[in-house]
Coordinates of C-alpha atoms and ligand atoms in Angstrom, one line a residue:
X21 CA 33.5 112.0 126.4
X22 CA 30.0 113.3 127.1
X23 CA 28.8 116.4 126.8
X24 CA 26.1 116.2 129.7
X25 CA 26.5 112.7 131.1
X26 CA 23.1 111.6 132.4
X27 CA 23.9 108.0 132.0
X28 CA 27.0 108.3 134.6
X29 CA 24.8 110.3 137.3
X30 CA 21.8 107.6 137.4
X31 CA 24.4 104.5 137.1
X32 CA 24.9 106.5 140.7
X33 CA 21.8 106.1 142.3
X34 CA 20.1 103.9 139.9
X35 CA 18.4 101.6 142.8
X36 CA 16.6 104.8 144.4
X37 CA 15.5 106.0 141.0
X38 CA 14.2 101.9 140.5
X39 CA 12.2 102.0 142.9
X40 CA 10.8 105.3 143.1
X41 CA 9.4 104.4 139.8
X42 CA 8.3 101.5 140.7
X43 CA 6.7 102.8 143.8
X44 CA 4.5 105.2 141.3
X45 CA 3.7 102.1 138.6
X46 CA 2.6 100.4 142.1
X47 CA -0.2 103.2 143.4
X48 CA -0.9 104.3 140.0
X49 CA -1.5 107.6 140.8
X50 CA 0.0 108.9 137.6
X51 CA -1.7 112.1 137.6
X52 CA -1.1 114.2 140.7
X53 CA 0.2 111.9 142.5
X54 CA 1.5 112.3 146.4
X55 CA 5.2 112.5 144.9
X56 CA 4.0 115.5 143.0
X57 CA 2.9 117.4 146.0
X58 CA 6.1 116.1 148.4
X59 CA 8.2 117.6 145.6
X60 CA 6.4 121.6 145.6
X61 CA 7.5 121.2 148.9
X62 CA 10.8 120.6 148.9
X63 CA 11.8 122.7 146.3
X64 CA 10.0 125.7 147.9
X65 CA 11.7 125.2 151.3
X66 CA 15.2 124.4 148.8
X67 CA 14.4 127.6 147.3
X68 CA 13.2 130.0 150.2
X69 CA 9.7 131.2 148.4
X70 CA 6.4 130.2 149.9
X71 CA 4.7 128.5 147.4
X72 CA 6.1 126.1 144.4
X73 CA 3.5 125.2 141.8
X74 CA 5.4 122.2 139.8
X75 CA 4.2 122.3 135.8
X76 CA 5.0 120.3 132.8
X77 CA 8.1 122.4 131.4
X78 CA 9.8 125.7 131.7
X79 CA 7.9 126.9 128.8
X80 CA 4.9 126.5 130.4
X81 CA 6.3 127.8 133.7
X82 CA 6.8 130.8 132.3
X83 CA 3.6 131.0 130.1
X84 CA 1.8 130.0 133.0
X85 CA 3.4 133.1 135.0
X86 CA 2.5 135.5 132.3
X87 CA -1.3 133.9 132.0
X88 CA -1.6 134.4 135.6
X89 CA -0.1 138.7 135.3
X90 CA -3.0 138.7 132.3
X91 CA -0.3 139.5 130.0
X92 CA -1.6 139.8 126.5
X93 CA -2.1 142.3 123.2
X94 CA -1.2 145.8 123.7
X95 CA 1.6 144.8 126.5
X96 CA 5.3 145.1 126.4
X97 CA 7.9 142.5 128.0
X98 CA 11.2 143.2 128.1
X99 CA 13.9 140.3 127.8
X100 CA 17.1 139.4 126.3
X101 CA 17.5 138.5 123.5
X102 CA 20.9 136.2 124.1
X103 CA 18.0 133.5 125.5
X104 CA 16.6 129.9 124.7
X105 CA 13.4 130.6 122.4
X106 CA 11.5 129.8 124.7
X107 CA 11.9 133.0 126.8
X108 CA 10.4 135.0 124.4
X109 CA 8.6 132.8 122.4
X110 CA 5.7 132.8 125.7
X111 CA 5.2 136.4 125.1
X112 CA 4.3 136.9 121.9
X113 CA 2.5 133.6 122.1
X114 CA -0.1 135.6 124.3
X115 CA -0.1 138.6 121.7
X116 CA 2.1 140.7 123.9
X117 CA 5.1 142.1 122.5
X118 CA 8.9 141.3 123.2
X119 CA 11.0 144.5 123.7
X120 CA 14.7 143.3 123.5
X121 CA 17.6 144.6 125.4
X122 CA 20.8 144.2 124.6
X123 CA 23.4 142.2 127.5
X124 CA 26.1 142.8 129.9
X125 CA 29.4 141.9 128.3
X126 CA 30.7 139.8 130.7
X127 CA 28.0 137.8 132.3
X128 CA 25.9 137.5 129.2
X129 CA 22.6 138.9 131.1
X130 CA 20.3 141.3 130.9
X131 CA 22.0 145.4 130.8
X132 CA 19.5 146.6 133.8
X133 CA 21.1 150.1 132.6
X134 CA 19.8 149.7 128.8
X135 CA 16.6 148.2 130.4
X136 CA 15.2 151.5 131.9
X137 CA 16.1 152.9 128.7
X138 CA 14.1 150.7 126.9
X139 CA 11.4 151.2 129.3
X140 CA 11.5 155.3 128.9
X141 CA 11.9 155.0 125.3
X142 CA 8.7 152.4 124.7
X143 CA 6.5 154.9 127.7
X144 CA 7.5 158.0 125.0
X145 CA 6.3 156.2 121.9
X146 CA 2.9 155.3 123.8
X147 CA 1.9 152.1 121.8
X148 CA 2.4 149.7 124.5
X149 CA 1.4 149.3 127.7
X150 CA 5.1 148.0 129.6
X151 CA 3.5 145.1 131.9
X152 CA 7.0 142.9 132.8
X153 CA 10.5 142.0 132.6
X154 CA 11.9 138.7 131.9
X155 CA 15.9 138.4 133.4
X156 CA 17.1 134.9 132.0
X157 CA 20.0 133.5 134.8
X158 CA 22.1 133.0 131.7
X159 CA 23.8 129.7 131.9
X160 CA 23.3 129.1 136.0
X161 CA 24.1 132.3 136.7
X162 CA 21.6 134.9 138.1
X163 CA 21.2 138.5 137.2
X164 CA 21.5 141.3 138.4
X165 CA 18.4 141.3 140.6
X166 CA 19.1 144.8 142.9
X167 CA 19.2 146.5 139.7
X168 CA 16.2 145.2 137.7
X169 CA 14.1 145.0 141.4
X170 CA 14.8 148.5 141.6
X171 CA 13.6 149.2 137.6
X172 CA 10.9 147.2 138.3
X173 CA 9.4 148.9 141.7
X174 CA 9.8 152.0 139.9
X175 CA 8.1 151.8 136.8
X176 CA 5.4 149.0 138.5
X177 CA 6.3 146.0 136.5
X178 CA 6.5 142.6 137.3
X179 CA 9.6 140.5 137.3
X180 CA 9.7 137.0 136.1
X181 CA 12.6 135.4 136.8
X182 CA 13.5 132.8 134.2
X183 CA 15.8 130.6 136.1
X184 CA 15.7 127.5 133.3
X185 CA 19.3 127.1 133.7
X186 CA 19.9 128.3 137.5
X187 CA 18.3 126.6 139.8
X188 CA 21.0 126.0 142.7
X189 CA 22.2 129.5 141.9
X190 CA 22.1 132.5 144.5
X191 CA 23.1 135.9 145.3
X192 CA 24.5 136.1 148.5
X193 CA 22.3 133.9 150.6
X194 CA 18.9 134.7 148.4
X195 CA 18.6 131.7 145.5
X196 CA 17.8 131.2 142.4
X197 CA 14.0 130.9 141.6
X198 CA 13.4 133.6 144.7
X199 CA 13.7 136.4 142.7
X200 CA 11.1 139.1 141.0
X201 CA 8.0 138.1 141.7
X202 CA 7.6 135.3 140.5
X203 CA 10.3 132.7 139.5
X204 CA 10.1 129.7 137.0
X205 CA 12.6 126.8 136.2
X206 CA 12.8 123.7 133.9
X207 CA 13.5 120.3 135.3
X208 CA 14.4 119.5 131.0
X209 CA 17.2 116.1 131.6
X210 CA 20.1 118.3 131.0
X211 CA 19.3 120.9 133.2
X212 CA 21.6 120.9 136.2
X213 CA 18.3 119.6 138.6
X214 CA 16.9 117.5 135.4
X215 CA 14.3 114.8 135.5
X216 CA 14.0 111.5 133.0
X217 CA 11.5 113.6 130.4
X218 CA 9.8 117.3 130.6
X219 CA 9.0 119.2 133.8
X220 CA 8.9 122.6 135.2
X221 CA 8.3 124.3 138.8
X222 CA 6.6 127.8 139.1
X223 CA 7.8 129.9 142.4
X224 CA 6.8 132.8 144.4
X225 CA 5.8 134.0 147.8
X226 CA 2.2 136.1 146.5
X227 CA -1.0 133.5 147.7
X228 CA -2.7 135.0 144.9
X229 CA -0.8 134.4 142.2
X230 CA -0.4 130.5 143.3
X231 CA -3.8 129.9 143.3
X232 CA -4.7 131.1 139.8
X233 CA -1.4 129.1 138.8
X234 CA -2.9 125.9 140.6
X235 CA -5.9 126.7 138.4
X236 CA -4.4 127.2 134.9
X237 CA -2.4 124.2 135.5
X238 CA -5.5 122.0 135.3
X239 CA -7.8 123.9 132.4
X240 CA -8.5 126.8 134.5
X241 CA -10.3 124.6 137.3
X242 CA -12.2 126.3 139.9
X243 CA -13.6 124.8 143.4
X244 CA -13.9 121.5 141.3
X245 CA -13.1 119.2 138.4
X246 CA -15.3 120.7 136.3
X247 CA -16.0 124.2 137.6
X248 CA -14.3 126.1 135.0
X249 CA -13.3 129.9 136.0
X250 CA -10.6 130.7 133.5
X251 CA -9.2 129.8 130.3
X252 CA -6.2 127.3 131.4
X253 CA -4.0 124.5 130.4
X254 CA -2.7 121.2 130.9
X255 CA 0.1 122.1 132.8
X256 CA 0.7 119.1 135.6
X257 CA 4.1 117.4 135.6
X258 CA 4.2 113.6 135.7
X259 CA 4.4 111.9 138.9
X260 CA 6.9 109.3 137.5
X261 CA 9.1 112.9 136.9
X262 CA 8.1 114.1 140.1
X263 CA 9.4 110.8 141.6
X264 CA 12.8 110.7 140.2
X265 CA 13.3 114.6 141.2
X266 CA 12.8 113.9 144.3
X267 CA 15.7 111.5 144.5
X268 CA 17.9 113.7 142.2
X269 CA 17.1 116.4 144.9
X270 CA 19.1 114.1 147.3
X271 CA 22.2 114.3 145.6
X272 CA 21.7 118.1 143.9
X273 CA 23.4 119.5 146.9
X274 CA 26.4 117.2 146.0
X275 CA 26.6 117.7 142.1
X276 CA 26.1 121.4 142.3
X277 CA 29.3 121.5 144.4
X278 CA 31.2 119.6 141.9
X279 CA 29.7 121.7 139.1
X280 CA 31.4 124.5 140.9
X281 CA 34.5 122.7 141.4
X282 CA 34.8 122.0 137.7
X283 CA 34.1 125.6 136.6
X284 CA 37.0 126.7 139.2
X285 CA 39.5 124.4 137.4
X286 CA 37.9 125.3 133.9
X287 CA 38.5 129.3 134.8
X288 CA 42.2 128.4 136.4
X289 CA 43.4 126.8 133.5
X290 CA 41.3 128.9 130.6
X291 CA 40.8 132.2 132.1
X292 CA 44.5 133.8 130.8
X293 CA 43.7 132.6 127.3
X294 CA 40.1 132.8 126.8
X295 CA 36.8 135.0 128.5
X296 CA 35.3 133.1 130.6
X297 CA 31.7 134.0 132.0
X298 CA 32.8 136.5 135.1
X299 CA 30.9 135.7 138.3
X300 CA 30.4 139.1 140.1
X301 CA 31.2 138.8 144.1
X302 CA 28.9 137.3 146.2
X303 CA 27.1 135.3 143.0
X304 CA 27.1 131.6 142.5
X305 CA 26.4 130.0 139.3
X306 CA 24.1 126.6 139.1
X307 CA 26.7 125.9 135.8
X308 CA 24.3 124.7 133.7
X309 CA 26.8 125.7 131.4
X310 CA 30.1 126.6 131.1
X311 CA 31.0 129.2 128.2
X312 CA 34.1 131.0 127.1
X313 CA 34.7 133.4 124.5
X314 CA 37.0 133.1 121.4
X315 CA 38.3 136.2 119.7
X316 CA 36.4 135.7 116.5
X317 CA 33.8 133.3 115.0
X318 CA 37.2 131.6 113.1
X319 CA 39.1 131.3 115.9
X320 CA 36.0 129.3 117.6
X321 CA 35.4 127.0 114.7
X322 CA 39.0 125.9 114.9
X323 CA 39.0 125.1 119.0
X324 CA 35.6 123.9 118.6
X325 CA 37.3 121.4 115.3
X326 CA 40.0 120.6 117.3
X327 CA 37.9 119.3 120.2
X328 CA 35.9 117.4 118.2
X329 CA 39.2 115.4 116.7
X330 CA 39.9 114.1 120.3
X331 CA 36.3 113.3 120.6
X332 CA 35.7 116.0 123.0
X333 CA 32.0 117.5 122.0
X334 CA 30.6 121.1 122.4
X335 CA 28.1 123.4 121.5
X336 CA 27.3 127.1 120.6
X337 CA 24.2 128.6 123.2
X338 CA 23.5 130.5 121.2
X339 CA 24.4 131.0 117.4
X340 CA 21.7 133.9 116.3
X341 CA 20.1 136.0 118.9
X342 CA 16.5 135.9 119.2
X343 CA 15.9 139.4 117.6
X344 CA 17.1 138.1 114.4
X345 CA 14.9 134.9 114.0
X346 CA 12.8 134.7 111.5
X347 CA 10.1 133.9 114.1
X348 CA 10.6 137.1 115.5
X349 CA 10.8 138.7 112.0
X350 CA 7.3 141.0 112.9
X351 CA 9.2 143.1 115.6
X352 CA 11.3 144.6 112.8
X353 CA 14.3 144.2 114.4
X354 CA 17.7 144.1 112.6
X355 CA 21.9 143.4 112.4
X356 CA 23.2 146.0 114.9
X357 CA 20.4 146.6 116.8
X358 CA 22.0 144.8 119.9
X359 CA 25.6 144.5 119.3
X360 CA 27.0 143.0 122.4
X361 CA 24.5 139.8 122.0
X362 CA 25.6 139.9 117.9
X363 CA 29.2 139.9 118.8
X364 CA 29.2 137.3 121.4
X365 CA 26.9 134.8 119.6
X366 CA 29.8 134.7 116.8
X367 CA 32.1 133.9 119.7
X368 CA 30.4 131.8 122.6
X369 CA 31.0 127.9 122.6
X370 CA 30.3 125.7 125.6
X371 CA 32.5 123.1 126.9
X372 CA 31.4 120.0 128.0
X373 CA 30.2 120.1 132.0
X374 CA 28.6 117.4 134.4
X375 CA 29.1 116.9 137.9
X376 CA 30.9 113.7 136.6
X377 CA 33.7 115.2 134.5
X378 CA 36.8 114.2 136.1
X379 CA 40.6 116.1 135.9
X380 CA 41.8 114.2 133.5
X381 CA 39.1 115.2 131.0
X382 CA 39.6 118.6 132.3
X383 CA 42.9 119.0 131.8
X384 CA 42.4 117.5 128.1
X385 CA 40.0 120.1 127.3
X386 CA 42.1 122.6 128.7
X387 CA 45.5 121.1 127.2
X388 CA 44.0 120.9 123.5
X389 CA 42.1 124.9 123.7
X390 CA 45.3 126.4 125.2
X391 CA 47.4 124.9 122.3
X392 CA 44.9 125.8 119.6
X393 CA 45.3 129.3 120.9
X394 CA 48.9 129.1 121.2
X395 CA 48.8 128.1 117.4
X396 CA 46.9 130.4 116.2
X397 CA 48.6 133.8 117.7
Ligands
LIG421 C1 16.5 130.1 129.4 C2 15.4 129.1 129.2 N1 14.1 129.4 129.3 C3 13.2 128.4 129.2 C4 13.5 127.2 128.8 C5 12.4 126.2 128.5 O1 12.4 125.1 129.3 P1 11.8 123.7 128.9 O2 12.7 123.1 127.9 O3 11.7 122.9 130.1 O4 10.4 124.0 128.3 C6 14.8 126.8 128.6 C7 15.2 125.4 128.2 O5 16.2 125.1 127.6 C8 15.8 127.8 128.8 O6 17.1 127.5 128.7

């Protein structure tokens, strides 16, 4: 059994992806190709925002965003710390400062309650300047948007949405990547709209802040090639990945509804013996991932063991939250310092979710962590 099954999905529609590939080796333009533009397109009308910028990964979506806010030393940006590295790892990349806050217990995001704390407390000590907030859509599922929108208009900070894991997510009828200001995803293979290598889409409705990302994506180009006005990057997503997104937008709609379908039977059979990651009302997850919680860190190990005997892989997003890497070892943070993100990185484990698992592997998975539990109590 697979844990993401990329193999099964392009067996699907492997003649489109051919020859969209093809089609790219045949005009040769590599670099900025038409595909690359058709795609910004699409995924801005998929997503509701104005503009899409595509880039070359979600790291670089979201270093792009804070390049284009003119984030740097001296500014605070508040995040989670239950996150990829990545999240975080933009921020102090750019000499600002990470400020973590701690997470819901139940949805594994962002507390927008212990935000404005954090925001109050780092305003009273006066040593940064707070300049943005990062909300990760933990797993597929967004956060909680009227909240930090609200925190955000009030203290005037911007909100970057890190939807890595959630595009095809929404609240209500508003999706994924729509959020904040500006929102970013990753188009990484296993993500649940993945491409064949790296890629990454920048979105938001602000003119402005599309044009300077347009420019940073190409080393800070101006009116031409080389007019320089900033300090930029290479940025630019393949057109080959371009290509092959587009025809993996085709059947997104499709999978994302199977995703869902999967996580319904998942929660069904799971939910009485194990947490499961709660969907408020009127939420939809993009299940990038689907994550329950174990009682302990022993308990885990020994569903995770007995998975892995019927050949049934998983893995733990994440094992040690970000404020207690060592490359994050200069904030001073330590053990207790968030406790809800401590507690549930001993307990978090993900099971193994494509749009191609089908019932019997379900109710395998199911079968074998139901009886591990009822063995253990
Ligand atoms: C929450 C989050 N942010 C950012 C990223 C970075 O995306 P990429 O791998 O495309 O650079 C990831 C990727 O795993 C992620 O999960």
């Amino acid at each position: 059994m697979q844990f993401i099954d990329l193999k099964h999905q392009y067996q699907t529609i492997q003649p489109q992806i051919d020859q969209a590939i093809q089609k790219v080796i045949n005009h040769g333009q590599y670099i900025q190709g038409p595909e690359v533009f058709e795609l910004e397109v699409k995924l801005a009308t998929y997503s509701g925002t104005k503009y899409c910028v595509s880039c070359s990964s979600g790291t670089d979506a979201l270093l792009m965003s804070l390049m284009a806010k003119k984030i740097g030393l001296g500014d605070a940006v508040f995040t989670t710390p239950f996150t990829f590295i990545a999240t975080a790892e933009v921020i102090q990349l750019l000499g600002a400062t990470p400020v973590f806050v701690d997470i819901i217990e139940d949805t594994f995001n962002i507390d927008p309650s212990k935000l404005k704390t954090a925001i109050d407390d780092c305003q009273s000590k006066g040593e940064l300047i707070p300049k943005a907030i990062i909300p990760v859509d933990i797993f597929g599922l967004p956060a909680e948007y009227e909240m930090i929108e609200k925190i955000g208009n009030k203290f005037d900070l911007c909100i970057i949405e890190d939807a890595a894991q959630s595009f095809g997510g929404k609240i209500k009828n508003k999706k994924a990547c729509s959020f904040g200001d500006i929102g970013t995803t990753s188009f990484f293979p296993a993500k649940p709209l993945g491409g064949y290598g790296d890629g990454g889409a920048i979105f938001t409705n602000d003119s402005e802040i599309a044009e300077k990302l347009i420019s940073i994506r190409n080393h800070g180009q101006g009116k031409s090639k080389y007019n320089n006005i900033r300090i930029g990057l290479n940025g630019r997503i393949d057109t080959i990945q371009a290509a092959i997104l587009l025809e993996k937008m085709k059947i997104f709609p499709k999978e994302l509804g199977q995703r869902n379908a999967i996580a319904k039977k998942y929660s069904q059979n799971l939910s009485e013996y194990f947490t499961c990651q709660h969907v408020p009302e009127e939420y939809e997850s993009a299940w990038a991932q689907f994550s329950i919680l174990a009682l302990n860190s022993k308990e885990r190990s020994r569903c995770m063991k007995n998975l892995k005997d019927s050949g049934i892989p998983t893995a733990i997003y994440y094992p040690k939250p970000l404020h207690l890497q060592k490359a994050f070892s200069n904030l001073d943070y330590e053990v207790g310092d968030f406790p809800v993100s401590e507690s549930i990185s001993q307990r978090i484990f993900s099971l193994p979710m494509h749009p191609y698992l089908n019932d019997k592997d379900i109710n395998l998975i199911c079968d074998i962590l139901i009886r591990c539990k009822e063995l253990i109590q």
